[in-house]
Tab-separated table of N, CA and C in Angstrom:
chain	number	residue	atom	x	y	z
A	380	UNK	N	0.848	-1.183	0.000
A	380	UNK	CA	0.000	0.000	0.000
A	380	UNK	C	0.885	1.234	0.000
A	381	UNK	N	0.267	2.016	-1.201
A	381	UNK	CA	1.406	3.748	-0.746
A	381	UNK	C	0.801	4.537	0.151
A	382	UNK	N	1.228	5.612	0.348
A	382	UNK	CA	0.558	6.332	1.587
A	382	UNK	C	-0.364	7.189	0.660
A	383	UNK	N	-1.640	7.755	0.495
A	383	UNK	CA	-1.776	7.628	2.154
A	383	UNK	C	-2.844	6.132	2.942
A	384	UNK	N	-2.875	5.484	1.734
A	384	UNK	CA	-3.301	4.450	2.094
A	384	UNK	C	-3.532	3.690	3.739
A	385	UNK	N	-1.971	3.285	3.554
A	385	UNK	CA	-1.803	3.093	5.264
A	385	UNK	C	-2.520	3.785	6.333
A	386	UNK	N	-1.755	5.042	6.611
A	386	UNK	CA	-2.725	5.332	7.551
A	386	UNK	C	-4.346	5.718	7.635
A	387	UNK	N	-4.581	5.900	6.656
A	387	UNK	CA	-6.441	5.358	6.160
A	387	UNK	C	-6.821	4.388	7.000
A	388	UNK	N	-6.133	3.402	6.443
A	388	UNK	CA	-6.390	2.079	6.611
A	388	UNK	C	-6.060	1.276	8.209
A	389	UNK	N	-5.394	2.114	8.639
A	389	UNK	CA	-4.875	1.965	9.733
A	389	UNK	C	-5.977	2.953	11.093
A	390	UNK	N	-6.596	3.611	10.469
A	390	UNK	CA	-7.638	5.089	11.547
A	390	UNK	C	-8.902	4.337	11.625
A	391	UNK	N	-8.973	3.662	10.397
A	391	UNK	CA	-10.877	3.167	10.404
A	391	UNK	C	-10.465	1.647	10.861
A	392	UNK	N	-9.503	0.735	10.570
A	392	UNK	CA	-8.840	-0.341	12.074
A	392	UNK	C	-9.275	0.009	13.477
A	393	UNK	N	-8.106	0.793	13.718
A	393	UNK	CA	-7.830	1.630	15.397
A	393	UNK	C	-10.067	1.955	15.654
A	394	UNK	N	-10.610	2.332	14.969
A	394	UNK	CA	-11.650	2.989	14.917
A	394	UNK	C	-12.852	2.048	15.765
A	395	UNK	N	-12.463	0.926	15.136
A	395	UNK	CA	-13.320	-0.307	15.386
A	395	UNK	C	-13.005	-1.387	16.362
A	396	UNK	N	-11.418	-0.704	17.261
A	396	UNK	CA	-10.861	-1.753	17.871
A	396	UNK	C	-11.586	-0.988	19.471
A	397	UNK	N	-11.472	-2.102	20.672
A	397	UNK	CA	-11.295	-1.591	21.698
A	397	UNK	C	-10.072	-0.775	22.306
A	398	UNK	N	-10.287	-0.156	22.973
A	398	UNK	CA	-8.928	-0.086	23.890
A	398	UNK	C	-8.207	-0.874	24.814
A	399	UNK	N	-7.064	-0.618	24.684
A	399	UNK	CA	-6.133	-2.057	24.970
A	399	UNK	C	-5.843	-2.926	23.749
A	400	UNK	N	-6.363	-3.288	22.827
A	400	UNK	CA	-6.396	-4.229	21.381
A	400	UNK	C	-5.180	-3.910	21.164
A	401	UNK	N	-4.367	-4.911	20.269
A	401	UNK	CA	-3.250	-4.356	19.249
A	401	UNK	C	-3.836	-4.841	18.162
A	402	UNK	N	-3.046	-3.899	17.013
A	402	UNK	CA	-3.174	-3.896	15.608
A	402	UNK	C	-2.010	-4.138	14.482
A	403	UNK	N	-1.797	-5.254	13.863
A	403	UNK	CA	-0.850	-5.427	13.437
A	403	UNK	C	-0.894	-5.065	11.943
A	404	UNK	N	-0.202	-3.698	11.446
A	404	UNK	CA	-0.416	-3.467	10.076
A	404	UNK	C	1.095	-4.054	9.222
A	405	UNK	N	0.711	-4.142	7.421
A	405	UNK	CA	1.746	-4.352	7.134
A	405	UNK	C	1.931	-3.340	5.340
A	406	UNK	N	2.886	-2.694	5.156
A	406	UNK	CA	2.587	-1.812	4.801
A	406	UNK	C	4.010	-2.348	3.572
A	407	UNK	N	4.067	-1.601	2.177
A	407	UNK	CA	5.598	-1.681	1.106
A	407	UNK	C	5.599	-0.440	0.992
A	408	UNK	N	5.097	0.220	1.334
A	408	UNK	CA	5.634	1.804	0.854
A	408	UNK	C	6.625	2.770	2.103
A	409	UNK	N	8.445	2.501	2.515
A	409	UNK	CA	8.865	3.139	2.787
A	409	UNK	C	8.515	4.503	3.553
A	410	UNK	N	7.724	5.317	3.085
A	410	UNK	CA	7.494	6.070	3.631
A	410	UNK	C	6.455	5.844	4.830
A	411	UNK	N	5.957	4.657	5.061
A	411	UNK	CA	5.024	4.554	5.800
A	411	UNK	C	5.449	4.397	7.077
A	412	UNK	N	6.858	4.344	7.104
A	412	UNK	CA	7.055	4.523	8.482
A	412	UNK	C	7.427	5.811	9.579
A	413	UNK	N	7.432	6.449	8.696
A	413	UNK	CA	7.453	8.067	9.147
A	413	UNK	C	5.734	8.839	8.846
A	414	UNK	N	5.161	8.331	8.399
A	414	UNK	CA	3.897	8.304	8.284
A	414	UNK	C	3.329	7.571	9.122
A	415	UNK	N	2.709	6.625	9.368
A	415	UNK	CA	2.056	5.767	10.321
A	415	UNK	C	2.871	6.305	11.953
A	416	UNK	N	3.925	6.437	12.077
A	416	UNK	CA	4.235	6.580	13.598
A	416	UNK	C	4.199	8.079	13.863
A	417	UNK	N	4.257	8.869	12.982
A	417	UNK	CA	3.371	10.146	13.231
A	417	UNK	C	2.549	10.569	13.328
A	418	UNK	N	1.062	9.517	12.851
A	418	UNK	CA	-0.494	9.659	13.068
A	418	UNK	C	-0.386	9.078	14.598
A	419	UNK	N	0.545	7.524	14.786
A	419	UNK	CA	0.314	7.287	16.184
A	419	UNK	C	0.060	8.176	17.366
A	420	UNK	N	1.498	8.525	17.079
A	420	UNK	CA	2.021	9.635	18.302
A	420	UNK	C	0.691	11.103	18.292
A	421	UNK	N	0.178	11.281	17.231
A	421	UNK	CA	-0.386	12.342	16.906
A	421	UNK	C	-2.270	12.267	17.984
A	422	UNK	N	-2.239	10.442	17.930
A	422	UNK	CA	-3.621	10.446	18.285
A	422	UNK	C	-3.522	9.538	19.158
A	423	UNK	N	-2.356	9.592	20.169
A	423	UNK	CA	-2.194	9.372	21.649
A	423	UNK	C	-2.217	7.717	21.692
A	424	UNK	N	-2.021	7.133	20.370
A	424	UNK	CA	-2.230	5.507	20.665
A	424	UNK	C	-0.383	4.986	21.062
A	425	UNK	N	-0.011	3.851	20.639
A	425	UNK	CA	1.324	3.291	21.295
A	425	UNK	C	1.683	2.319	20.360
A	426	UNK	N	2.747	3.074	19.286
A	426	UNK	CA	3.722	2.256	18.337
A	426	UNK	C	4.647	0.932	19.774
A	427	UNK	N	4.158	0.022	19.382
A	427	UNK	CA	4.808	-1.015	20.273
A	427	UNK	C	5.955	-1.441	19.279
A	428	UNK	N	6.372	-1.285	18.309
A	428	UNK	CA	6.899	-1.947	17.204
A	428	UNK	C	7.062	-1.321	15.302
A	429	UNK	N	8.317	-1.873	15.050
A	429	UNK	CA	8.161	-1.702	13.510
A	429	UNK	C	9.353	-2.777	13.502
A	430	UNK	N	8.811	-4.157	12.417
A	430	UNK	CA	9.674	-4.916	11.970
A	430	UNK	C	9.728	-4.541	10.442
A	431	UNK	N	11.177	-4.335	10.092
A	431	UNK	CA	11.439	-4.384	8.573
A	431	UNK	C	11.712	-5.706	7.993
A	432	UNK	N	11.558	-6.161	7.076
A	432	UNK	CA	12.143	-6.705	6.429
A	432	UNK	C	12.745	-6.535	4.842
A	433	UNK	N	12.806	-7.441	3.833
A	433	UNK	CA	13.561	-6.793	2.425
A	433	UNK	C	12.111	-6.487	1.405
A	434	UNK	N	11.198	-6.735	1.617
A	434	UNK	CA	10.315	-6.289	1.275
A	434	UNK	C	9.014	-5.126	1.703
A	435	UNK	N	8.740	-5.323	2.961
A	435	UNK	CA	7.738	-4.156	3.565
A	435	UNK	C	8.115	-3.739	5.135
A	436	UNK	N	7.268	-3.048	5.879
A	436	UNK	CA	7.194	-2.716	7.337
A	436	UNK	C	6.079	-3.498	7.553
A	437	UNK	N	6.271	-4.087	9.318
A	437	UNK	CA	5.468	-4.857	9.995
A	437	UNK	C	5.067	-3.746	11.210
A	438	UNK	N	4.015	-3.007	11.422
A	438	UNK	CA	3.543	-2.240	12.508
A	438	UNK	C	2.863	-2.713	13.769
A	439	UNK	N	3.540	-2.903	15.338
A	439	UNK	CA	2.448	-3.059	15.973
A	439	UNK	C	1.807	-2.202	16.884
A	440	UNK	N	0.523	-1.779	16.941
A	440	UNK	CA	0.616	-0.610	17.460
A	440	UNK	C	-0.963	-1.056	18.569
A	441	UNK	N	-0.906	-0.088	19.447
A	441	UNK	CA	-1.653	-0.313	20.689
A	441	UNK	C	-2.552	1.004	20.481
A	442	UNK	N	-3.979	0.644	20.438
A	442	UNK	CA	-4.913	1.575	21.024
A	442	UNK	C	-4.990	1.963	22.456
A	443	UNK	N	-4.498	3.368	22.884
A	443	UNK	CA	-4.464	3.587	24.133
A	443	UNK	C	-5.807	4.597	24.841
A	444	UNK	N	-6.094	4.929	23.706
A	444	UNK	CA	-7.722	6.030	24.012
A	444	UNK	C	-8.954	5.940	22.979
């Protein structure tokens, strides 16, 4: 997914989850990791994680509100 895909896709997730839930996104577009952990931080939830590998980012992130 390119951006802004991800974090789209990642707000209407978080949207539908409880609090406390984690959410495991997985994203090929590079930029999504300076993207996605800046909506985190932005809307008070909790990047627990980013695994790279040679193909995409693995996100895990915690609904905190």
């Amino acid at each position: 997914m390119f951006c802004p895909e991800p974090v789209f896709r990642t707000k209407i997730e978080m949207e539908r989850m409880a609090v406390g839930n984690i959410l495991k996104i997985t994203a090929d577009d590079p930029a999504s990791e300076e993207d996605i952990t800046r909506w985190v931080n932005r809307n008070g939830h909790q990047l627990l994680g980013i695994k790279k590998t040679d193909k995409d980012l693995e996100f895990t992130i915690k609904k905190v509100k």
